[in-house]
CSV table of N, CA and C in Angstrom, one decimal:
chain,number,residue,atom,x,y,z
A,1,MET,N,-14.2,-6.6,-2.9
A,1,MET,CA,-12.8,-6.9,-3.0
A,1,MET,C,-12.5,-7.8,-4.2
A,2,SER,N,-11.5,-7.5,-5.0
A,2,SER,CA,-11.1,-8.2,-6.2
A,2,SER,C,-10.5,-9.6,-5.8
A,3,LEU,N,-10.6,-10.5,-6.6
A,3,LEU,CA,-10.1,-11.9,-6.4
A,3,LEU,C,-8.8,-12.1,-7.3
A,4,HIS,N,-8.0,-13.0,-6.9
A,4,HIS,CA,-6.8,-13.4,-7.7
A,4,HIS,C,-7.0,-14.9,-8.0
A,5,PHE,N,-7.2,-15.2,-9.3
A,5,PHE,CA,-7.4,-16.6,-9.8
A,5,PHE,C,-6.0,-17.1,-10.2
A,6,ILE,N,-5.6,-18.2,-9.7
A,6,ILE,CA,-4.4,-18.9,-10.1
A,6,ILE,C,-4.8,-20.2,-10.8
A,7,ILE,N,-4.5,-20.3,-12.1
A,7,ILE,CA,-5.0,-21.4,-12.9
A,7,ILE,C,-3.8,-22.3,-13.3
A,8,ASP,N,-4.0,-23.6,-13.0
A,8,ASP,CA,-3.1,-24.7,-13.4
A,8,ASP,C,-3.3,-24.9,-14.9
A,9,GLY,N,-2.5,-24.3,-15.7
A,9,GLY,CA,-2.8,-24.2,-17.1
A,9,GLY,C,-3.0,-25.5,-17.8
A,10,TYR,N,-2.0,-26.4,-17.9
A,10,TYR,CA,-2.2,-27.6,-18.6
A,10,TYR,C,-3.2,-28.5,-18.0
A,11,ASN,N,-3.3,-28.5,-16.7
A,11,ASN,CA,-4.3,-29.3,-16.0
A,11,ASN,C,-5.7,-28.9,-16.4
A,12,LEU,N,-6.0,-27.6,-16.5
A,12,LEU,CA,-7.3,-27.2,-16.9
A,12,LEU,C,-7.5,-27.5,-18.4
A,13,MET,N,-6.5,-27.3,-19.2
A,13,MET,CA,-6.7,-27.6,-20.6
A,13,MET,C,-7.0,-29.1,-20.8
A,14,LYS,N,-6.4,-30.0,-20.1
A,14,LYS,CA,-6.5,-31.4,-20.3
A,14,LYS,C,-7.8,-32.0,-19.7
A,15,GLN,N,-8.4,-31.3,-18.7
A,15,GLN,CA,-9.6,-31.8,-18.1
A,15,GLN,C,-10.9,-31.5,-18.8
A,16,VAL,N,-10.8,-30.7,-19.8
A,16,VAL,CA,-12.0,-30.2,-20.5
A,16,VAL,C,-12.0,-30.7,-21.9
A,17,PRO,N,-12.6,-31.9,-22.2
A,17,PRO,CA,-12.6,-32.5,-23.5
A,17,PRO,C,-13.0,-31.6,-24.7
A,18,TYR,N,-14.1,-30.8,-24.5
A,18,TYR,CA,-14.6,-30.1,-25.7
A,18,TYR,C,-13.6,-29.0,-26.1
A,19,ILE,N,-12.7,-28.6,-25.1
A,19,ILE,CA,-11.7,-27.6,-25.5
A,19,ILE,C,-10.7,-28.2,-26.4
A,20,LEU,N,-10.3,-29.4,-26.1
A,20,LEU,CA,-9.2,-30.1,-26.9
A,20,LEU,C,-9.7,-30.5,-28.3
A,21,LYS,N,-11.0,-30.6,-28.4
A,21,LYS,CA,-11.5,-31.0,-29.8
A,21,LYS,C,-11.6,-29.8,-30.7
A,22,LYS,N,-11.5,-28.6,-30.2
A,22,LYS,CA,-11.5,-27.4,-31.0
A,22,LYS,C,-10.1,-26.9,-31.4
A,23,LYS,N,-9.9,-26.8,-32.7
A,23,LYS,CA,-8.6,-26.4,-33.2
A,23,LYS,C,-8.1,-25.1,-32.5
A,24,ALA,N,-8.9,-24.2,-32.3
A,24,ALA,CA,-8.5,-22.9,-31.7
A,24,ALA,C,-7.9,-23.0,-30.3
A,25,PHE,N,-8.2,-24.1,-29.6
A,25,PHE,CA,-7.7,-24.3,-28.3
A,25,PHE,C,-6.6,-25.3,-28.1
A,26,ARG,N,-6.1,-25.8,-29.2
A,26,ARG,CA,-5.0,-26.8,-29.1
A,26,ARG,C,-3.7,-26.2,-28.6
A,27,ASP,N,-3.6,-24.9,-28.5
A,27,ASP,CA,-2.4,-24.3,-28.1
A,27,ASP,C,-2.7,-23.4,-26.9
A,28,ARG,N,-1.6,-23.0,-26.2
A,28,ARG,CA,-1.7,-22.1,-25.0
A,28,ARG,C,-2.3,-20.8,-25.3
A,29,GLU,N,-1.9,-20.2,-26.4
A,29,GLU,CA,-2.4,-18.9,-26.8
A,29,GLU,C,-3.9,-18.8,-27.0
A,30,GLY,N,-4.4,-19.8,-27.7
A,30,GLY,CA,-5.9,-19.9,-27.8
A,30,GLY,C,-6.6,-20.1,-26.5
A,31,PHE,N,-6.0,-20.9,-25.6
A,31,PHE,CA,-6.6,-21.2,-24.3
A,31,PHE,C,-6.6,-19.9,-23.5
A,32,ILE,N,-5.5,-19.1,-23.5
A,32,ILE,CA,-5.5,-17.8,-22.8
A,32,ILE,C,-6.5,-16.9,-23.4
A,33,ARG,N,-6.6,-16.8,-24.7
A,33,ARG,CA,-7.5,-15.9,-25.3
A,33,ARG,C,-9.0,-16.3,-24.9
A,34,PHE,N,-9.2,-17.6,-24.8
A,34,PHE,CA,-10.5,-18.1,-24.4
A,34,PHE,C,-10.9,-17.6,-23.0
A,35,ILE,N,-10.0,-17.7,-22.1
A,35,ILE,CA,-10.2,-17.3,-20.7
A,35,ILE,C,-10.4,-15.8,-20.7
A,36,ASP,N,-9.6,-15.0,-21.4
A,36,ASP,CA,-9.7,-13.6,-21.5
A,36,ASP,C,-11.0,-13.1,-22.1
A,37,GLU,N,-11.3,-13.6,-23.3
A,37,GLU,CA,-12.5,-13.1,-24.1
A,37,GLU,C,-13.8,-13.5,-23.4
A,38,GLU,N,-13.8,-14.7,-22.8
A,38,GLU,CA,-15.1,-15.1,-22.1
A,38,GLU,C,-15.2,-14.6,-20.7
A,39,ARG,N,-14.1,-13.9,-20.3
A,39,ARG,CA,-14.1,-13.3,-18.9
A,39,ARG,C,-14.5,-14.3,-17.9
A,40,LEU,N,-13.9,-15.5,-17.9
A,40,LEU,CA,-14.2,-16.6,-17.0
A,40,LEU,C,-14.0,-16.2,-15.6
A,41,CYS,N,-13.1,-15.2,-15.3
A,41,CYS,CA,-12.8,-14.9,-14.0
A,41,CYS,C,-13.6,-13.7,-13.5
A,42,GLY,N,-14.7,-13.3,-14.2
A,42,GLY,CA,-15.6,-12.3,-13.8
A,42,GLY,C,-15.0,-10.9,-14.0
A,43,SER,N,-15.1,-10.1,-13.0
A,43,SER,CA,-14.7,-8.6,-13.1
A,43,SER,C,-13.3,-8.4,-13.7
A,44,LYS,N,-13.2,-7.3,-14.4
A,44,LYS,CA,-11.9,-6.9,-15.0
A,44,LYS,C,-10.9,-6.6,-13.8
A,45,ASN,N,-11.4,-6.3,-12.7
A,45,ASN,CA,-10.6,-6.0,-11.5
A,45,ASN,C,-9.9,-7.2,-10.9
A,46,ASN,N,-10.5,-8.4,-11.2
A,46,ASN,CA,-9.9,-9.7,-10.7
A,46,ASN,C,-8.6,-9.9,-11.4
A,47,LYS,N,-7.6,-10.4,-10.7
A,47,LYS,CA,-6.3,-10.7,-11.3
A,47,LYS,C,-6.3,-12.2,-11.7
A,48,ILE,N,-5.7,-12.5,-12.8
A,48,ILE,CA,-5.6,-13.9,-13.3
A,48,ILE,C,-4.1,-14.2,-13.6
A,49,THR,N,-3.7,-15.3,-13.0
A,49,THR,CA,-2.4,-15.9,-13.3
A,49,THR,C,-2.6,-17.3,-13.8
A,50,VAL,N,-2.0,-17.6,-14.9
A,50,VAL,CA,-2.0,-18.9,-15.5
A,50,VAL,C,-0.6,-19.5,-15.4
A,51,VAL,N,-0.4,-20.7,-14.8
A,51,VAL,CA,0.9,-21.3,-14.7
A,51,VAL,C,1.0,-22.5,-15.6
A,52,PHE,N,2.1,-22.5,-16.4
A,52,PHE,CA,2.4,-23.6,-17.3
A,52,PHE,C,3.8,-24.2,-16.9
A,53,ASP,N,3.9,-25.5,-17.1
A,53,ASP,CA,5.3,-26.1,-17.0
A,53,ASP,C,6.0,-25.7,-18.3
A,54,GLY,N,7.3,-25.5,-18.1
A,54,GLY,CA,8.2,-25.2,-19.3
A,54,GLY,C,8.8,-23.8,-19.3
A,55,ARG,N,9.4,-23.5,-20.5
A,55,ARG,CA,10.1,-22.2,-20.6
A,55,ARG,C,9.4,-21.4,-21.7
A,56,GLU,N,9.2,-20.1,-21.4
A,56,GLU,CA,8.6,-19.2,-22.3
A,56,GLU,C,9.2,-19.1,-23.6
A,57,ASP,N,10.6,-19.0,-23.6
A,57,ASP,CA,11.3,-18.8,-24.9
A,57,ASP,C,11.1,-20.0,-25.9
A,58,VAL,N,10.7,-21.2,-25.3
A,58,VAL,CA,10.4,-22.3,-26.2
A,58,VAL,C,9.0,-22.2,-26.8
A,59,PHE,N,8.1,-21.7,-26.0
A,59,PHE,CA,6.7,-21.7,-26.4
A,59,PHE,C,6.3,-20.4,-27.1
A,60,GLY,N,6.9,-19.3,-26.8
A,60,GLY,CA,6.6,-18.0,-27.5
A,60,GLY,C,5.2,-17.5,-27.4
A,61,LEU,N,4.6,-17.6,-26.2
A,61,LEU,CA,3.3,-17.1,-26.0
A,61,LEU,C,3.2,-15.6,-26.0
A,62,SER,N,2.2,-15.0,-26.6
A,62,SER,CA,2.1,-13.5,-26.6
A,62,SER,C,1.7,-13.1,-25.1
A,63,THR,N,2.0,-11.9,-24.8
A,63,THR,CA,1.6,-11.4,-23.5
A,63,THR,C,0.2,-10.8,-23.6
A,64,TYR,N,-0.5,-10.9,-22.5
A,64,TYR,CA,-1.9,-10.3,-22.4
A,64,TYR,C,-1.9,-9.4,-21.3
A,65,SER,N,-2.6,-8.2,-21.5
A,65,SER,CA,-2.6,-7.2,-20.5
A,65,SER,C,-3.4,-7.6,-19.2
A,66,THR,N,-4.4,-8.5,-19.4
A,66,THR,CA,-5.3,-8.8,-18.3
A,66,THR,C,-4.9,-10.1,-17.7
A,67,ILE,N,-4.0,-10.9,-18.2
A,67,ILE,CA,-3.6,-12.2,-17.7
A,67,ILE,C,-2.1,-12.3,-17.6
A,68,GLU,N,-1.7,-12.7,-16.4
A,68,GLU,CA,-0.2,-13.0,-16.2
A,68,GLU,C,0.0,-14.4,-16.5
A,69,VAL,N,0.9,-14.7,-17.4
A,69,VAL,CA,1.3,-16.1,-17.8
A,69,VAL,C,2.7,-16.4,-17.2
A,70,ILE,N,2.8,-17.4,-16.4
A,70,ILE,CA,4.0,-17.8,-15.9
A,70,ILE,C,4.4,-19.2,-16.4
A,71,PHE,N,5.7,-19.3,-16.9
A,71,PHE,CA,6.3,-20.6,-17.3
A,71,PHE,C,7.3,-20.9,-16.2
A,72,THR,N,7.3,-22.1,-15.8
A,72,THR,CA,8.0,-22.5,-14.5
A,72,THR,C,9.5,-22.7,-14.7
A,73,LYS,N,10.0,-23.0,-15.8
A,73,LYS,CA,11.4,-23.2,-16.1
A,73,LYS,C,12.0,-24.4,-15.3
A,74,ARG,N,12.5,-24.2,-14.1
A,74,ARG,CA,13.2,-25.2,-13.4
A,74,ARG,C,12.4,-25.9,-12.3
A,75,GLU,N,11.1,-25.7,-12.3
A,75,GLU,CA,10.2,-26.3,-11.3
A,75,GLU,C,8.9,-26.7,-12.0
A,76,THR,N,8.1,-27.5,-11.3
A,76,THR,CA,6.8,-27.9,-11.9
A,76,THR,C,5.8,-26.8,-11.7
A,77,ALA,N,4.7,-26.8,-12.5
A,77,ALA,CA,3.6,-25.8,-12.3
A,77,ALA,C,3.1,-26.0,-10.9
A,78,ASP,N,3.0,-27.3,-10.4
A,78,ASP,CA,2.4,-27.5,-9.1
A,78,ASP,C,3.3,-26.8,-8.0
A,79,GLU,N,4.6,-27.0,-8.1
A,79,GLU,CA,5.5,-26.3,-7.1
A,79,GLU,C,5.4,-24.8,-7.2
A,80,LYS,N,5.2,-24.2,-8.4
A,80,LYS,CA,5.1,-22.8,-8.5
A,80,LYS,C,3.8,-22.3,-7.9
A,81,ILE,N,2.7,-23.0,-8.2
A,81,ILE,CA,1.4,-22.7,-7.6
A,81,ILE,C,1.5,-22.7,-6.1
A,82,LYS,N,2.1,-23.7,-5.5
A,82,LYS,CA,2.2,-23.8,-4.1
A,82,LYS,C,3.0,-22.6,-3.5
A,83,ARG,N,4.1,-22.2,-4.2
A,83,ARG,CA,4.9,-21.1,-3.8
A,83,ARG,C,4.1,-19.8,-3.8
A,84,LEU,N,3.3,-19.6,-4.9
A,84,LEU,CA,2.4,-18.4,-5.0
A,84,LEU,C,1.4,-18.3,-3.9
A,85,ILE,N,0.9,-19.5,-3.5
A,85,ILE,CA,-0.1,-19.5,-2.4
A,85,ILE,C,0.7,-19.2,-1.1
A,86,GLU,N,1.8,-19.8,-0.9
A,86,GLU,CA,2.6,-19.5,0.4
A,86,GLU,C,3.0,-18.1,0.5
A,87,LYS,N,3.4,-17.5,-0.6
A,87,LYS,CA,3.9,-16.1,-0.5
A,87,LYS,C,2.7,-15.0,-0.4
A,88,SER,N,1.5,-15.4,-0.8
A,88,SER,CA,0.4,-14.5,-0.8
A,88,SER,C,0.1,-14.0,0.6
A,89,LEU,N,0.0,-12.7,0.8
A,89,LEU,CA,-0.4,-12.1,2.1
A,89,LEU,C,-1.9,-12.1,2.3
A,90,TYR,N,-2.6,-12.3,1.2
A,90,TYR,CA,-4.1,-12.2,1.2
A,90,TYR,C,-4.7,-13.5,0.6
A,91,LYS,N,-4.6,-14.6,1.4
A,91,LYS,CA,-5.1,-15.9,1.0
A,91,LYS,C,-6.6,-15.9,0.8
A,92,ASN,N,-7.3,-15.0,1.5
A,92,ASN,CA,-8.7,-15.0,1.4
A,92,ASN,C,-9.2,-14.5,0.0
A,93,ILE,N,-8.4,-13.9,-0.8
A,93,ILE,CA,-8.8,-13.5,-2.1
A,93,ILE,C,-8.4,-14.4,-3.2
A,94,LEU,N,-7.6,-15.5,-2.9
A,94,LEU,CA,-7.1,-16.4,-3.9
A,94,LEU,C,-8.1,-17.5,-4.2
A,95,VAL,N,-8.2,-17.8,-5.5
A,95,VAL,CA,-9.0,-18.9,-6.0
A,95,VAL,C,-8.1,-19.8,-6.9
A,96,VAL,N,-7.9,-21.0,-6.5
A,96,VAL,CA,-7.0,-21.9,-7.3
A,96,VAL,C,-7.9,-22.8,-8.2
A,97,ILE,N,-7.6,-22.8,-9.5
A,97,ILE,CA,-8.4,-23.6,-10.5
A,97,ILE,C,-7.5,-24.8,-10.9
A,98,SER,N,-7.9,-26.0,-10.5
A,98,SER,CA,-7.2,-27.2,-10.8
A,98,SER,C,-8.0,-28.4,-10.4
A,99,ASP,N,-7.7,-29.5,-11.1
A,99,ASP,CA,-8.3,-30.8,-10.8
A,99,ASP,C,-7.3,-31.7,-10.1
A,100,ASP,N,-6.1,-31.2,-9.9
A,100,ASP,CA,-5.0,-31.9,-9.3
A,100,ASP,C,-5.2,-32.0,-7.8
A,101,ASN,N,-5.4,-33.2,-7.3
A,101,ASN,CA,-5.7,-33.4,-5.9
A,101,ASN,C,-4.7,-32.8,-5.0
A,102,GLU,N,-3.4,-33.0,-5.3
A,102,GLU,CA,-2.3,-32.5,-4.4
A,102,GLU,C,-2.4,-30.9,-4.3
A,103,ILE,N,-2.7,-30.3,-5.4
A,103,ILE,CA,-2.8,-28.8,-5.4
A,103,ILE,C,-4.1,-28.4,-4.6
A,104,LYS,N,-5.2,-29.1,-4.9
A,104,LYS,CA,-6.4,-28.8,-4.2
A,104,LYS,C,-6.3,-28.9,-2.6
A,105,TYR,N,-5.7,-30.0,-2.2
A,105,TYR,CA,-5.5,-30.3,-0.8
A,105,TYR,C,-4.6,-29.2,-0.1
A,106,PHE,N,-3.5,-28.9,-0.9
A,106,PHE,CA,-2.6,-27.9,-0.3
A,106,PHE,C,-3.2,-26.5,-0.2
A,107,ALA,N,-3.9,-26.1,-1.3
A,107,ALA,CA,-4.6,-24.8,-1.3
A,107,ALA,C,-5.6,-24.8,-0.1
A,108,LYS,N,-6.4,-25.8,0.0
A,108,LYS,CA,-7.4,-25.8,1.1
A,108,LYS,C,-6.8,-25.8,2.5
A,109,SER,N,-5.6,-26.4,2.6
A,109,SER,CA,-4.9,-26.4,3.9
A,109,SER,C,-4.4,-25.0,4.2
A,110,GLN,N,-4.2,-24.2,3.2
A,110,GLN,CA,-3.7,-22.8,3.4
A,110,GLN,C,-4.9,-21.8,3.5
A,111,GLY,N,-6.1,-22.3,3.5
A,111,GLY,CA,-7.3,-21.4,3.6
A,111,GLY,C,-7.7,-20.8,2.2
A,112,VAL,N,-7.3,-21.4,1.1
A,112,VAL,CA,-7.5,-20.8,-0.2
A,112,VAL,C,-8.7,-21.6,-0.8
A,113,ARG,N,-9.6,-20.8,-1.5
A,113,ARG,CA,-10.7,-21.4,-2.2
A,113,ARG,C,-10.2,-22.2,-3.5
A,114,VAL,N,-10.9,-23.3,-3.8
A,114,VAL,CA,-10.5,-24.1,-4.9
A,114,VAL,C,-11.7,-24.4,-5.8
A,115,MET,N,-11.5,-24.4,-7.1
A,115,MET,CA,-12.5,-24.7,-8.1
A,115,MET,C,-12.0,-25.8,-9.0
A,116,GLY,N,-12.8,-26.8,-9.3
A,116,GLY,CA,-12.4,-27.8,-10.4
A,116,GLY,C,-12.6,-27.2,-11.7
A,117,ALA,N,-12.1,-27.9,-12.7
A,117,ALA,CA,-12.2,-27.4,-14.1
A,117,ALA,C,-13.7,-27.2,-14.6
A,118,GLU,N,-14.5,-28.2,-14.3
A,118,GLU,CA,-15.9,-28.2,-14.8
A,118,GLU,C,-16.6,-27.0,-14.1
A,119,ASP,N,-16.4,-26.8,-12.8
A,119,ASP,CA,-17.1,-25.7,-12.1
A,119,ASP,C,-16.7,-24.4,-12.6
A,120,PHE,N,-15.4,-24.2,-12.9
A,120,PHE,CA,-14.8,-23.0,-13.4
A,120,PHE,C,-15.4,-22.7,-14.8
A,121,LEU,N,-15.4,-23.7,-15.7
A,121,LEU,CA,-15.9,-23.4,-17.0
A,121,LEU,C,-17.4,-23.4,-17.1
A,122,SER,N,-18.1,-23.9,-16.1
A,122,SER,CA,-19.6,-23.8,-16.2
A,122,SER,C,-20.1,-22.4,-16.0
A,123,LYS,N,-19.2,-21.5,-15.5
A,123,LYS,CA,-19.5,-20.1,-15.3
A,123,LYS,C,-19.6,-19.4,-16.7
A,124,MET,N,-19.0,-20.0,-17.7
A,124,MET,CA,-18.9,-19.4,-19.0
A,124,MET,C,-20.3,-19.1,-19.6
A,125,LYS,N,-20.4,-17.9,-20.1
A,125,LYS,CA,-21.6,-17.4,-20.8
A,125,LYS,C,-21.5,-17.8,-22.3
A,126,ASN,N,-22.6,-18.2,-22.9
A,126,ASN,CA,-22.7,-18.4,-24.3
A,126,ASN,C,-21.5,-19.3,-24.8
A,127,LYS,N,-21.3,-20.4,-24.1
A,127,LYS,CA,-20.2,-21.3,-24.5
A,127,LYS,C,-20.3,-21.8,-25.9
A,128,LYS,N,-21.4,-22.2,-26.4
A,128,LYS,CA,-21.6,-22.7,-27.7
A,128,LYS,C,-21.4,-21.6,-28.7
A,129,ASN,N,-21.9,-20.4,-28.5
A,129,ASN,CA,-21.7,-19.3,-29.4
A,129,ASN,C,-20.2,-19.0,-29.6
A,130,PHE,N,-19.4,-19.0,-28.5
A,130,PHE,CA,-18.0,-18.7,-28.6
A,130,PHE,C,-17.3,-19.7,-29.5
A,131,LEU,N,-17.6,-21.0,-29.2
A,131,LEU,CA,-17.0,-22.1,-30.0
A,131,LEU,C,-17.3,-22.0,-31.5
A,132,VAL,N,-18.5,-21.7,-31.8
A,132,VAL,CA,-18.9,-21.6,-33.2
A,132,VAL,C,-18.2,-20.4,-33.9
A,133,GLN,N,-18.1,-19.3,-33.2
A,133,GLN,CA,-17.4,-18.1,-33.7
A,133,GLN,C,-15.9,-18.5,-34.0
A,134,GLU,N,-15.3,-19.2,-33.1
A,134,GLU,CA,-13.9,-19.5,-33.3
A,134,GLU,C,-13.7,-20.4,-34.5
A,135,GLU,N,-14.6,-21.4,-34.7
A,135,GLU,CA,-14.5,-22.3,-35.8
A,135,GLU,C,-14.6,-21.5,-37.1
A,136,LYS,N,-15.5,-20.5,-37.2
A,136,LYS,CA,-15.7,-19.7,-38.4
A,136,LYS,C,-14.4,-18.9,-38.6
A,137,LYS,N,-13.7,-18.4,-37.6
A,137,LYS,CA,-12.5,-17.6,-37.8
A,137,LYS,C,-11.4,-18.4,-38.5
A,138,ILE,N,-11.3,-19.7,-38.2
A,138,ILE,CA,-10.2,-20.5,-38.7
A,138,ILE,C,-10.6,-21.3,-40.0
A,139,SER,N,-11.9,-21.2,-40.4
A,139,SER,CA,-12.2,-22.0,-41.6
A,139,SER,C,-11.9,-21.2,-42.9
A,140,LEU,N,-11.8,-22.0,-43.9
A,140,LEU,CA,-11.5,-21.4,-45.2
A,140,LEU,C,-12.8,-21.0,-45.9
A,141,GLU,N,-12.8,-20.0,-46.8
A,141,GLU,CA,-14.0,-19.7,-47.6
A,141,GLU,C,-14.2,-20.9,-48.5
A,142,SER,N,-15.4,-21.2,-48.8
A,142,SER,CA,-15.7,-22.5,-49.5
A,142,SER,C,-15.1,-22.5,-50.9
A,143,SER,N,-15.0,-21.3,-51.6
A,143,SER,CA,-14.4,-21.3,-52.9
A,143,SER,C,-12.9,-21.6,-52.8
A,144,LYS,N,-12.2,-21.1,-51.8
A,144,LYS,CA,-10.8,-21.3,-51.6
A,144,LYS,C,-10.6,-22.8,-51.2
A,145,GLY,N,-11.4,-23.4,-50.4
A,145,GLY,CA,-11.3,-24.8,-50.1
A,145,GLY,C,-11.4,-25.7,-51.3
A,146,ILE,N,-12.4,-25.4,-52.2
A,146,ILE,CA,-12.6,-26.1,-53.4
A,146,ILE,C,-11.3,-26.0,-54.3
A,147,GLU,N,-10.8,-24.8,-54.4
A,147,GLU,CA,-9.6,-24.6,-55.2
A,147,GLU,C,-8.4,-25.4,-54.6
A,148,ILE,N,-8.2,-25.4,-53.3
A,148,ILE,CA,-7.1,-26.2,-52.7
A,148,ILE,C,-7.3,-27.7,-52.9
A,149,THR,N,-8.6,-28.2,-52.8
A,149,THR,CA,-8.9,-29.6,-53.0
A,149,THR,C,-8.5,-30.0,-54.4
A,150,ARG,N,-8.9,-29.2,-55.4
A,150,ARG,CA,-8.6,-29.5,-56.8
A,150,ARG,C,-7.1,-29.6,-57.0
A,151,GLU,N,-6.4,-28.6,-56.5
A,151,GLU,CA,-4.9,-28.6,-56.6
A,151,GLU,C,-4.3,-29.9,-56.0
A,152,LEU,N,-4.7,-30.2,-54.8
A,152,LEU,CA,-4.2,-31.5,-54.2
A,152,LEU,C,-4.6,-32.7,-55.0
A,153,GLU,N,-5.8,-32.8,-55.5
A,153,GLU,CA,-6.1,-33.9,-56.4
A,153,GLU,C,-5.2,-34.0,-57.6
A,154,ARG,N,-4.9,-32.9,-58.2
A,154,ARG,CA,-4.1,-32.9,-59.4
A,154,ARG,C,-2.7,-33.4,-59.1
A,155,ILE,N,-2.1,-32.9,-57.9
A,155,ILE,CA,-0.8,-33.3,-57.5
A,155,ILE,C,-0.8,-34.8,-57.2
A,156,TRP,N,-1.8,-35.3,-56.5
A,156,TRP,CA,-1.9,-36.7,-56.1
A,156,TRP,C,-2.0,-37.6,-57.3
A,157,LEU,N,-2.8,-37.2,-58.3
A,157,LEU,CA,-3.0,-38.0,-59.5
A,157,LEU,C,-1.8,-38.1,-60.3
A,158,LYS,N,-1.0,-37.0,-60.4
A,158,LYS,CA,0.3,-37.0,-61.1
A,158,LYS,C,1.2,-38.0,-60.5
A,159,LYS,N,1.3,-38.0,-59.2
A,159,LYS,CA,2.2,-38.9,-58.5
A,159,LYS,C,1.8,-40.4,-58.7
A,160,LYS,N,0.5,-40.6,-58.7
A,160,LYS,CA,0.0,-41.9,-58.8
A,160,LYS,C,0.2,-42.5,-60.2
A,161,GLU,N,0.2,-41.6,-61.2
A,161,GLU,CA,0.5,-42.1,-62.6
A,161,GLU,C,1.9,-42.5,-62.8
A,162,LYS,N,2.9,-41.9,-62.0
A,162,LYS,CA,4.3,-42.2,-62.2
A,162,LYS,C,4.6,-43.6,-61.7
């Protein structure tokens, strides 16, 4: 039977220090891509819902075919997650990912499985390889970097002379 993962978006992002240190993960889109590409939720048949506080039109996140992204608008992510749990007819297939104690206690009281951020991310395969690949994608070619540095030096020196 397939599982349905409900992820407390900002809570998970904030709980994992090495993600925040990587430029590729400083935004929601990179974080969603990370979950998707690393298949942290296992089988393609598993449903993934990531809940963020805020409005979609403000953040402009791309849509992903494998992950449902919910922006809460007039309620908190915690409230939305609780409502998703309450409305679910199949609580035995739900897995809530959060380090928020209130969410964890509520989910457990409803018979829903809970995973903390570290447990969830420890399932990741080749964590270091993925992070190195991401850094390479966003880095400049060394010749281009040298060119930019020289241009900035020239601009800075001109301003200093004035």
